[in-house]
Coordinates of C-alpha atoms in Angstrom, one line a residue:
Chain A
X92 CA 21.0 24.2 3.9
X93 CA 19.8 26.6 1.4
X94 CA 15.9 25.9 1.3
X95 CA 15.6 27.1 -2.3
X96 CA 18.2 24.6 -3.6
X97 CA 16.5 21.5 -5.1
X98 CA 16.6 18.4 -3.3
X99 CA 17.9 15.5 -5.6
X100 CA 14.9 12.7 -5.0
X101 CA 16.5 10.1 -7.7
X102 CA 17.2 6.9 -6.4
X103 CA 19.1 3.9 -8.0
X104 CA 17.6 0.8 -7.3
X105 CA 18.2 -2.3 -8.7
X106 CA 20.1 -1.0 -11.8
X107 CA 17.4 1.4 -12.7
X108 CA 16.7 4.9 -11.6
X109 CA 13.7 6.1 -9.9
X110 CA 13.2 9.8 -10.6
X111 CA 11.9 10.2 -7.0
X112 CA 11.1 7.4 -4.6
X113 CA 7.5 7.0 -4.8
X114 CA 5.5 4.5 -6.3
X115 CA 2.0 3.1 -6.3
X116 CA 1.2 -0.5 -5.1
X117 CA 0.3 -3.3 -6.9
X118 CA -3.1 -4.1 -6.8
X119 CA -4.4 -0.5 -5.9
X120 CA -4.0 1.3 -9.0
X121 CA -5.2 -0.9 -11.8
X122 CA -3.0 -0.3 -14.9
X123 CA -2.9 3.5 -14.4
X124 CA -6.5 4.3 -16.7
X125 CA -8.5 5.0 -13.6
X126 CA -6.0 7.6 -11.5
X127 CA -4.4 8.4 -14.7
X128 CA -7.9 11.0 -15.2
X129 CA -6.9 12.3 -11.8
X130 CA -3.2 13.0 -11.6
X131 CA -0.2 12.9 -13.9
X132 CA 1.1 9.3 -13.5
X133 CA 4.4 10.6 -15.0
X134 CA 5.3 12.4 -11.7
X135 CA 5.5 8.7 -10.3
X136 CA 8.7 7.0 -9.4
X137 CA 7.4 3.9 -10.6
X138 CA 3.8 2.0 -11.0
X139 CA 3.6 -1.7 -10.1
X140 CA 0.6 -3.0 -11.8
X141 CA -2.3 -5.2 -11.0
X142 CA -1.0 -8.7 -10.3
X143 CA -0.9 -10.5 -13.6
X144 CA -1.0 -14.5 -14.1
X145 CA -0.2 -16.3 -17.5
X146 CA -3.8 -16.7 -18.2
X147 CA -6.7 -14.3 -17.2
X148 CA -8.5 -14.9 -13.8
X149 CA -12.0 -13.8 -12.9
X150 CA -11.3 -13.4 -9.2
X151 CA -13.3 -14.1 -6.3
X152 CA -16.9 -13.8 -5.8
X153 CA -18.1 -10.7 -3.9
X154 CA -18.0 -9.5 -1.0
X155 CA -14.2 -8.7 -1.7
X156 CA -13.8 -6.0 0.7
X157 CA -14.2 -5.3 4.5
X158 CA -13.4 -2.3 6.5
X159 CA -11.5 -2.5 9.7
X160 CA -10.3 -0.4 12.3
X161 CA -7.7 2.3 10.2
X162 CA -7.6 -0.8 7.4
X163 CA -9.1 -2.7 4.9
X164 CA -9.4 -6.4 4.4
X165 CA -9.4 -7.2 0.7
X166 CA -10.3 -10.8 -1.2
X167 CA -10.0 -10.0 -5.0
X168 CA -8.4 -12.9 -5.9
X169 CA -5.9 -11.5 -8.3
X170 CA -8.7 -10.6 -11.2
X171 CA -6.9 -10.0 -14.3
X172 CA -6.8 -10.3 -18.0
X173 CA -3.9 -12.1 -18.2
X174 CA -0.1 -11.3 -19.2
X175 CA -0.5 -11.2 -23.1
X176 CA -3.7 -8.9 -22.7
X177 CA -1.9 -6.9 -20.6
X178 CA 1.2 -6.1 -22.9
X179 CA -0.9 -5.5 -25.7
X180 CA -3.9 -3.6 -24.5
X181 CA -2.6 -1.7 -21.1
X182 CA 1.4 -1.5 -21.4
X183 CA 1.3 1.1 -24.2
X184 CA -1.1 3.2 -22.3
X185 CA 1.5 3.4 -19.4
X186 CA 4.4 4.0 -21.7
X187 CA 3.0 7.0 -22.5
X188 CA 3.9 8.4 -19.2
X189 CA 7.4 9.0 -17.6
X190 CA 7.6 6.5 -15.4
X191 CA 8.5 3.2 -14.4
X192 CA 6.4 0.1 -15.2
X193 CA 7.0 -2.8 -12.7
X194 CA 5.1 -6.0 -13.5
X195 CA 3.7 -8.0 -10.7
X196 CA 3.2 -11.8 -11.4
X197 CA 1.8 -14.9 -9.4
X198 CA 1.3 -18.0 -10.5
X199 CA 0.2 -21.7 -9.5
X200 CA 3.5 -23.4 -10.1
X201 CA 7.6 -22.5 -10.4
X202 CA 7.2 -22.9 -14.6
X203 CA 4.2 -20.0 -14.7
X204 CA 6.2 -17.6 -12.9
X205 CA 9.2 -18.7 -14.8
X206 CA 6.8 -18.4 -18.2
X207 CA 5.6 -15.1 -16.8
X208 CA 9.1 -13.6 -16.5
X209 CA 10.2 -14.4 -19.9
X210 CA 6.9 -13.1 -21.7
X211 CA 6.7 -9.9 -19.6
X212 CA 10.5 -8.8 -20.0
X213 CA 10.6 -9.5 -23.3
X214 CA 7.3 -7.3 -23.4
X215 CA 8.9 -4.5 -22.5
X216 CA 8.4 -3.6 -18.8
X217 CA 11.1 -2.3 -16.5
X218 CA 10.9 -4.7 -13.8
X219 CA 9.4 -7.4 -12.5
X220 CA 7.7 -7.7 -8.9
X221 CA 7.3 -11.5 -8.2
X222 CA 4.2 -12.0 -5.9
X223 CA 5.2 -14.7 -3.7
X224 CA 2.8 -13.3 -0.7
X225 CA -0.9 -13.4 -2.3
X226 CA -3.2 -14.5 0.4
X227 CA -6.4 -14.6 -1.9
X228 CA -5.6 -17.7 -4.1
X229 CA -6.0 -21.4 -3.2
X230 CA -2.8 -22.3 -4.8
X231 CA 0.8 -20.6 -5.1
X232 CA 0.7 -17.1 -3.8
X233 CA 1.4 -17.0 -0.1
X234 CA 2.5 -20.9 -0.3
X235 CA 5.9 -20.0 -2.3
X236 CA 6.5 -16.6 0.2
X237 CA 6.5 -18.4 3.5
X238 CA 8.7 -21.5 3.0
X239 CA 12.3 -20.0 2.2
X240 CA 12.9 -23.1 -0.5
X241 CA 9.6 -22.3 -2.3
X242 CA 10.7 -18.8 -2.4
X243 CA 14.0 -19.7 -3.8
X244 CA 13.1 -22.1 -5.9
X245 CA 10.6 -19.3 -7.6
X246 CA 12.9 -16.4 -7.5
X247 CA 15.6 -18.8 -9.5
X248 CA 13.3 -19.9 -12.2
X249 CA 12.1 -16.1 -12.3
X250 CA 15.9 -14.7 -12.7
X251 CA 16.6 -17.3 -15.3
X252 CA 13.9 -16.1 -17.7
X253 CA 13.9 -12.5 -16.7
X254 CA 15.8 -9.8 -18.7
X255 CA 15.2 -7.1 -16.5
X256 CA 15.5 -6.6 -12.8
X257 CA 13.6 -8.7 -10.2
X258 CA 12.1 -7.6 -6.9
X259 CA 10.2 -10.1 -4.8
X260 CA 7.5 -9.4 -2.9
X261 CA 7.4 -10.6 0.5
X262 CA 4.4 -11.8 3.0
X263 CA 4.5 -10.2 6.7
X264 CA 2.5 -13.6 7.2
X265 CA 6.2 -15.7 8.4
X266 CA 7.8 -16.2 11.6
X267 CA 11.4 -14.8 10.4
X268 CA 11.0 -12.1 7.4
X269 CA 14.8 -11.8 7.5
X270 CA 15.6 -15.6 6.9
X271 CA 13.1 -15.1 3.9
X272 CA 14.8 -12.0 2.9
X273 CA 18.4 -13.7 3.3
X274 CA 16.9 -16.7 1.0
X275 CA 15.5 -15.0 -1.5
X276 CA 18.6 -12.6 -1.7
X277 CA 21.0 -16.0 -1.9
X278 CA 18.4 -17.1 -4.8
X279 CA 19.7 -14.2 -7.0
X280 CA 16.7 -11.4 -6.3
X281 CA 17.6 -7.7 -7.4
X282 CA 15.3 -6.2 -4.9
X283 CA 12.7 -6.9 -2.0
X284 CA 9.3 -4.8 -1.9
X285 CA 7.6 -5.7 1.5
X286 CA 5.1 -5.8 2.8
X287 CA 2.1 -7.7 1.2
X288 CA -1.2 -7.9 3.3
X289 CA -1.7 -9.5 6.7
X290 CA -4.1 -12.1 6.6
X291 CA -7.3 -11.0 8.7
X292 CA -10.8 -12.0 8.9
X293 CA -14.2 -10.2 9.6
X294 CA -17.1 -11.9 11.1
X295 CA -20.7 -10.6 11.0
X296 CA -22.1 -11.2 14.2
X297 CA -25.7 -10.3 13.2
X298 CA -25.5 -13.6 10.5
X299 CA -22.6 -15.2 12.2
X300 CA -21.1 -15.6 8.7
X301 CA -17.7 -14.3 7.4
X302 CA -18.1 -10.7 5.9
X303 CA -15.5 -11.7 2.8
X304 CA -17.0 -14.5 0.7
X305 CA -13.5 -16.3 1.0
X306 CA -13.8 -16.1 4.9
X307 CA -10.1 -14.6 5.0
X308 CA -8.6 -11.5 3.3
X309 CA -5.8 -9.3 3.0
X310 CA -5.3 -6.4 5.6
X311 CA -3.7 -3.3 4.5
X312 CA -3.8 0.2 5.2
X313 CA -2.6 2.5 8.3
X314 CA -3.4 -0.5 10.9
X315 CA -0.5 -2.5 9.6
X316 CA 2.0 0.2 9.4
X317 CA 4.0 -0.5 12.1
X318 CA 4.2 -4.3 11.3
X319 CA 5.5 -3.0 7.8
X320 CA 8.1 -0.7 9.5
X321 CA 9.3 -3.3 11.6
X322 CA 9.4 -5.9 8.7
X323 CA 11.6 -3.3 6.2
X324 CA 13.8 -2.9 9.2
X325 CA 14.5 -6.5 9.8
X326 CA 15.1 -7.4 5.7
X327 CA 17.4 -4.2 5.6
X328 CA 19.6 -5.3 8.3
X329 CA 19.4 -8.9 6.9
X330 CA 20.1 -8.5 3.3
X331 CA 22.3 -6.0 0.9
X332 CA 19.3 -5.7 -1.7
X333 CA 17.5 -2.1 -2.1
X334 CA 13.8 -2.7 -0.8
X335 CA 10.7 -1.3 -1.9
X336 CA 8.7 -0.5 1.6
X337 CA 4.8 -0.4 1.8
X338 CA 1.9 -1.1 4.1
X339 CA -0.4 2.0 5.5
X340 CA 1.4 5.2 4.0
X341 CA -0.8 8.0 4.1
X342 CA 1.9 11.1 4.0
X343 CA 5.4 11.8 3.7
X344 CA 6.0 11.3 7.7
X345 CA 4.7 7.7 7.0
X346 CA 7.2 7.1 4.1
X347 CA 9.9 9.0 6.0
X348 CA 9.5 6.3 8.8
X349 CA 10.0 3.6 5.8
X350 CA 13.1 5.2 4.4
X351 CA 14.5 5.4 8.1
X352 CA 14.0 1.9 8.9
X353 CA 16.0 0.8 5.8
X354 CA 13.6 1.2 2.5
X355 CA 15.1 3.0 -0.7
X356 CA 11.6 3.8 -1.9
X357 CA 8.2 3.4 -0.8
X358 CA 5.0 2.6 -2.4
X359 CA 1.2 4.1 -1.4
X360 CA -1.5 1.8 -2.1
X361 CA -4.8 1.8 0.5
X362 CA -4.4 5.7 1.0
X363 CA -5.5 6.1 -2.5
X364 CA -8.9 5.0 -1.8
X365 CA -9.5 8.1 0.4
X366 CA -7.0 10.7 -1.4
X367 CA -6.7 10.1 -5.0
X368 CA -4.0 11.9 -4.9
X369 CA -2.0 10.4 -2.0
X370 CA 1.3 9.5 -3.9
X371 CA 1.8 13.2 -4.8
X372 CA 1.1 14.3 -1.3
X373 CA 3.6 12.0 0.1
X374 CA 5.9 13.1 -3.1
X375 CA 5.5 16.7 -2.1
X376 CA 5.5 16.2 1.1
X377 CA 9.0 14.5 1.2
X378 CA 10.7 17.1 -0.7
X379 CA 9.2 19.6 2.2
X380 CA 10.3 17.5 4.8
X381 CA 13.9 17.0 3.2
X382 CA 13.9 21.2 2.8
X383 CA 12.6 21.7 6.6
X384 CA 15.3 19.1 7.7
X385 CA 18.4 19.8 5.7
X386 CA 18.0 17.0 3.6
X387 CA 19.8 17.8 0.3
X388 CA 19.7 14.0 -1.5
X389 CA 16.6 11.8 0.0
X390 CA 19.0 8.8 -0.6
X391 CA 20.9 9.9 2.8
X392 CA 17.6 8.9 4.7
X393 CA 17.5 5.3 3.9
X394 CA 18.6 3.4 7.0
X395 CA 19.2 6.7 8.7
X396 CA 17.5 5.6 11.9
X397 CA 19.5 6.0 15.1
X398 CA 19.6 3.9 17.6
X399 CA 21.0 5.3 20.9
X400 CA 22.9 2.2 23.0
Chain B
X688 CA -14.2 18.3 -4.3
X689 CA -14.7 19.9 -0.6
X690 CA -18.2 20.8 -0.5
X691 CA -20.4 22.8 2.3
X692 CA -23.5 21.1 3.6
X693 CA -26.0 23.3 3.1
X694 CA -28.9 21.8 5.0
X695 CA -28.8 17.8 7.0
X696 CA -32.8 17.0 8.2
X697 CA -34.3 13.9 9.8
X698 CA -36.5 12.4 7.3
X699 CA -37.8 9.8 9.8
X700 CA -35.9 8.3 12.6
X701 CA -32.9 6.4 11.4
X702 CA -32.6 8.6 8.0
X703 CA -31.2 11.8 7.0
X704 CA -31.6 14.5 4.0
X705 CA -28.7 16.3 3.5
X706 CA -28.0 19.1 0.8
X707 CA -24.5 20.2 -0.5
X708 CA -23.6 22.6 -3.3
X709 CA -21.1 21.0 -6.0
X710 CA -18.2 23.0 -7.4
X711 CA -19.7 25.0 -10.7
X712 CA -17.0 22.6 -12.5
X713 CA -18.6 19.4 -11.2
X714 CA -20.9 17.3 -13.9
X715 CA -24.2 17.4 -13.5
X716 CA -25.2 13.9 -12.3
X717 CA -27.4 11.3 -13.8
X718 CA -30.0 9.4 -11.9
X719 CA -28.6 6.2 -10.7
X720 CA -25.1 7.8 -10.4
X721 CA -23.3 8.2 -6.4
X722 CA -21.3 10.2 -4.7
X723 CA -18.3 8.7 -2.8
X724 CA -17.9 10.4 0.4
X725 CA -15.1 10.7 2.9
X726 CA -16.4 10.2 6.7
X727 CA -14.0 11.9 8.4
X728 CA -10.5 10.9 9.9
X729 CA -11.5 7.8 11.6
X730 CA -12.7 5.6 8.8
X731 CA -10.2 4.6 5.8
X732 CA -13.1 4.0 3.3
X733 CA -15.3 6.3 1.4
X734 CA -19.0 5.8 1.7
X735 CA -21.1 5.6 -1.9
X736 CA -24.3 7.4 -1.3
X737 CA -26.7 7.8 -4.6
X738 CA -27.9 11.2 -6.0
X739 CA -31.1 11.1 -4.9
X740 CA -31.5 14.9 -6.5
X741 CA -29.7 17.9 -8.2
X742 CA -31.2 21.2 -8.8
X743 CA -28.9 23.9 -10.1
X744 CA -26.1 22.6 -8.6
X745 CA -27.5 21.5 -5.1
X746 CA -27.1 17.9 -4.7
X747 CA -29.1 15.9 -2.1
X748 CA -28.6 12.7 -0.5
X749 CA -31.3 10.7 1.1
X750 CA -29.7 7.7 3.3
X751 CA -30.7 5.8 6.4
X752 CA -28.1 5.2 9.3
X753 CA -26.4 2.2 9.2
X754 CA -23.2 2.1 10.3
X755 CA -20.4 4.7 11.5
X756 CA -20.1 6.3 7.9
X757 CA -23.9 7.2 7.7
X758 CA -23.7 8.0 11.5
X759 CA -21.0 10.2 10.5
X760 CA -22.9 12.2 7.8
X761 CA -26.2 12.2 9.9
X762 CA -24.3 14.3 12.3
X763 CA -22.8 17.1 9.8
X764 CA -24.2 20.4 10.1
X765 CA -25.0 23.4 7.9
X766 CA -21.6 25.2 7.0
X767 CA -19.7 22.0 7.6
X768 CA -17.9 20.6 4.8
X769 CA -17.6 17.3 2.9
X770 CA -14.9 15.8 0.6
X771 CA -16.7 14.1 -2.3
X772 CA -15.8 12.3 -5.2
X773 CA -18.4 12.6 -8.0
X774 CA -20.8 12.0 -9.7
X775 CA -19.4 8.5 -10.3
X776 CA -20.7 5.4 -12.3
X777 CA -23.4 4.6 -15.0
X778 CA -26.6 5.9 -14.5
X779 CA -30.2 5.1 -15.3
X780 CA -31.3 5.6 -19.1
X781 CA -33.7 8.6 -18.4
X782 CA -34.7 9.6 -22.0
X783 CA -38.4 10.9 -22.2
X784 CA -40.1 8.6 -24.7
X785 CA -43.3 8.0 -26.4
X786 CA -44.0 5.4 -23.8
X787 CA -43.7 6.0 -20.0
X788 CA -41.0 4.5 -17.6
X789 CA -41.8 2.5 -14.7
X790 CA -39.5 2.7 -11.7
X791 CA -39.7 0.6 -9.1
X792 CA -38.2 1.2 -6.0
X793 CA -37.7 -0.9 -2.6
X794 CA -36.9 0.8 0.9
X795 CA -34.0 2.8 0.8
X796 CA -33.3 2.1 -3.1
X797 CA -36.6 5.0 -3.7
X798 CA -34.0 7.8 -3.3
X799 CA -32.5 7.7 -6.9
X800 CA -35.7 7.0 -8.2
X801 CA -36.5 10.8 -7.3
X802 CA -34.0 12.0 -9.7
X803 CA -35.3 9.5 -12.1
X804 CA -38.6 11.2 -11.7
X805 CA -37.0 14.8 -12.7
X806 CA -35.3 13.5 -15.5
X807 CA -38.2 12.3 -16.9
X808 CA -40.2 15.2 -16.4
X809 CA -43.3 14.2 -14.7
X810 CA -43.7 11.2 -17.4
X811 CA -42.7 8.2 -15.2
X812 CA -45.1 5.8 -13.3
X813 CA -43.7 4.4 -10.4
X814 CA -44.2 1.8 -7.8
X815 CA -42.4 2.3 -4.3
X816 CA -42.2 -0.4 -1.8
X817 CA -41.4 -0.4 2.2
X818 CA -41.6 -2.6 5.1
X819 CA -44.1 -0.2 6.8
X820 CA -45.6 3.5 6.5
X821 CA -43.2 4.4 9.3
X822 CA -40.2 3.9 7.2
X823 CA -41.5 5.3 4.0
X824 CA -39.6 8.1 2.5
X825 CA -40.0 10.6 -0.3
X826 CA -43.7 9.3 -1.0
X827 CA -45.2 12.8 -1.6
X828 CA -42.4 14.3 -3.5
X829 CA -42.1 11.1 -6.1
X830 CA -46.3 11.3 -6.2
X831 CA -46.1 14.7 -7.4
X832 CA -42.8 14.2 -9.7
X833 CA -44.7 11.0 -11.1
X834 CA -47.9 10.7 -13.5
X835 CA -49.0 7.5 -11.7
X836 CA -47.8 6.4 -8.3
X837 CA -48.5 3.0 -6.6
X838 CA -47.3 2.2 -3.0
X839 CA -47.0 -0.9 -1.2
X840 CA -46.0 -2.4 2.3
X841 CA -45.1 -5.6 3.7
X842 CA -47.4 -5.2 6.3
X843 CA -50.0 -3.2 4.4
X844 CA -49.6 -0.2 6.6
X845 CA -48.9 1.9 3.3
X846 CA -50.9 1.2 0.0
X847 CA -51.6 -2.7 -0.9
X848 CA -50.0 -5.4 1.0
X849 CA -47.2 -7.3 -0.5
X850 CA -43.9 -6.7 -2.6
X851 CA -43.3 -4.0 -5.4
X852 CA -42.4 -7.0 -8.0
X853 CA -46.6 -8.0 -7.6
X854 CA -47.5 -4.4 -8.2
X855 CA -45.3 -4.0 -10.9
X856 CA -46.3 -7.0 -12.7
X857 CA -49.8 -5.8 -12.5
X858 CA -48.5 -2.2 -14.2
X859 CA -47.0 -4.1 -16.9
X860 CA -49.7 -6.0 -17.7
X861 CA -52.1 -2.7 -17.9
X862 CA -50.0 -0.4 -19.4
X863 CA -47.0 -0.5 -22.3
X864 CA -43.8 0.8 -20.9
X865 CA -40.5 1.9 -22.6
X866 CA -38.3 0.5 -19.8
X867 CA -38.6 -0.3 -16.2
X868 CA -35.8 1.2 -13.9
X869 CA -35.2 -0.5 -10.5
X870 CA -33.3 0.0 -7.0
X871 CA -33.7 -2.0 -4.1
X872 CA -32.7 -5.0 -2.1
X873 CA -31.2 -7.7 -4.7
X874 CA -33.9 -10.3 -4.1
X875 CA -36.7 -7.5 -5.1
X876 CA -34.5 -6.4 -8.2
X877 CA -34.3 -10.2 -9.3
X878 CA -38.2 -10.3 -8.8
X879 CA -39.0 -7.1 -10.8
X880 CA -36.1 -8.0 -13.5
X881 CA -38.5 -11.5 -14.2
X882 CA -41.5 -9.3 -14.4
X883 CA -40.1 -7.0 -16.8
X884 CA -38.8 -10.1 -19.1
X885 CA -42.0 -11.6 -18.9
X886 CA -43.4 -8.3 -20.3
X887 CA -40.8 -8.2 -22.7
X888 CA -39.8 -4.8 -21.3
X889 CA -36.2 -3.7 -21.1
X890 CA -35.1 -3.3 -17.4
X891 CA -32.0 -1.8 -15.8
X892 CA -31.2 -2.5 -12.0
X893 CA -29.2 -0.8 -9.3
X894 CA -26.7 -3.0 -7.6
X895 CA -24.9 -2.1 -4.5
X896 CA -21.7 -4.0 -3.3
X897 CA -19.2 -3.5 -0.4
X898 CA -16.7 -0.9 -2.2
X899 CA -13.1 0.7 -1.8
X900 CA -11.9 2.9 -4.5
X901 CA -15.0 3.8 -6.2
X902 CA -13.4 4.6 -9.6
X903 CA -12.5 1.2 -11.2
X904 CA -9.0 0.5 -10.0
X905 CA -9.2 -1.6 -6.9
X906 CA -11.5 -4.4 -8.3
X907 CA -13.3 -4.9 -4.8
X908 CA -17.1 -4.2 -5.8
X909 CA -17.6 -7.0 -8.3
X910 CA -20.7 -8.3 -9.8
X911 CA -21.1 -11.5 -11.6
X912 CA -22.7 -10.5 -15.4
X913 CA -22.9 -12.3 -18.4
X914 CA -20.7 -11.0 -21.2
X915 CA -21.9 -12.9 -24.4
X916 CA -21.9 -16.7 -23.4
X917 CA -19.6 -16.2 -20.3
X918 CA -19.6 -15.1 -17.2
X919 CA -17.6 -12.3 -15.6
X920 CA -17.2 -9.8 -12.9
X921 CA -17.7 -6.3 -13.5
X922 CA -17.2 -3.5 -11.7
X923 CA -20.4 -1.9 -9.9
X924 CA -18.4 1.4 -9.3
X925 CA -17.5 2.0 -12.6
X926 CA -19.4 -0.3 -15.1
X927 CA -22.6 0.2 -12.9
X928 CA -23.9 0.5 -10.4
X929 CA -26.9 0.4 -13.2
X930 CA -26.5 -3.0 -15.0
X931 CA -28.8 -4.3 -17.8
X932 CA -31.0 -6.7 -15.8
X933 CA -30.8 -9.4 -18.5
X934 CA -26.9 -9.6 -18.0
X935 CA -26.7 -9.8 -14.3
X936 CA -26.1 -13.4 -13.1
X937 CA -28.5 -13.6 -10.1

């Protein structure tokens, strides 16, 4: 292929068009204000905002983070100002950039998820990401994501109230991720995102106490990447929905693995903490990979892993 | 920014004194601010290290070797490069006033007070405490940068035997101060804040918490503070690390 010809990076996704497949993952990017000082958010395919709840949440007491071999545990506990404050104080800022805004939502009950879906889609976000996989809260969260019937109930309730596409974020903390993926698809989801963090724990052997205040937390970073690629592969084989793949992506080569496994778009998260411009590194690297490998359209990579029989 | 290590010396066993040259475009650090330093490919998270000193674009960090991150930094040689974000966070109020400022530092909380003393242009008084004389750092430099310096140690091997808050309490009773700036272990900060409150002197404390992004996005480094009638979490990295002691929920 002509190396100078532009690579088509645009990806249709659940009725929307991502200008490129690189998003930032919920919980690692706040509402864009901090990293917005450091690079042009308008270059991103999408921003998944910090997880929102109906009412403001203070979050968990510290310590909330512990480093692990090529990873980190977090136990932030969905600290956020509430969906209404987000719409009033944060969304107008994000709307100033040429990127899709995806509102990540969590509820304690099915009714709360539904109320959030109504409020935020009326409020003008582009997509909802339904968090049924947060390991760091007492109620809701992960419980909804590990029980297929609950996952279906949340998805149906959100779909009834949402006027924008609905992406359901899956937990890797399940025996059979394909089963949850199929259930959520049947319940009407428009897309899937995966993976949320893996439950983990670290113990301070000097004090004999857990490092995180809440004991357990969610593992992210390169340490989880092979698990995430496997989950995306299994989910992609189980459903026809578009998939946003994430989990330990730090560079374009990592992102390509997710695309080959079956993801249509990818999200960069924890890598931001070491490299503030990691999403742009991934984006520019994807372009270079495509040029070097004769790929004229990024979409052709999705699910293009070859299995020799 | 990618910076070059100018020097990296041992201050004493287990503590290093690292100097780098910052980019010309870097903001001038204020006392109490920190740099978020990448510690090699093997460690996922950066390490927040307080600025100890800054002169003519040369930044200085004095730190103890506590884990793999600080051991990585201790092993850097002159000419090596480091990947640094900063200066980050909210620093100490360091404006020379009619009354002197009292600096109170404990252990490895002492280094950021050197920059505070420099910014206060020789007017500050300082109380510096260490577990023992063998663990002391920067004592001569701080003594030369402050109008008055008092030392104490847990075992009496340096200055008076006892904790910094006792010495601070005595100085606060003898002298009128504009404010107290404190950095050190949390129990010390709490005690010093109590001494300042009793004397009716404003107090700023530098807090520590396990940190991830360092820029305010991830909400990992939470500390509990009072905002009006309510308690809430603030970010040590962006809203701090220096806080008004009266707002801190100990």
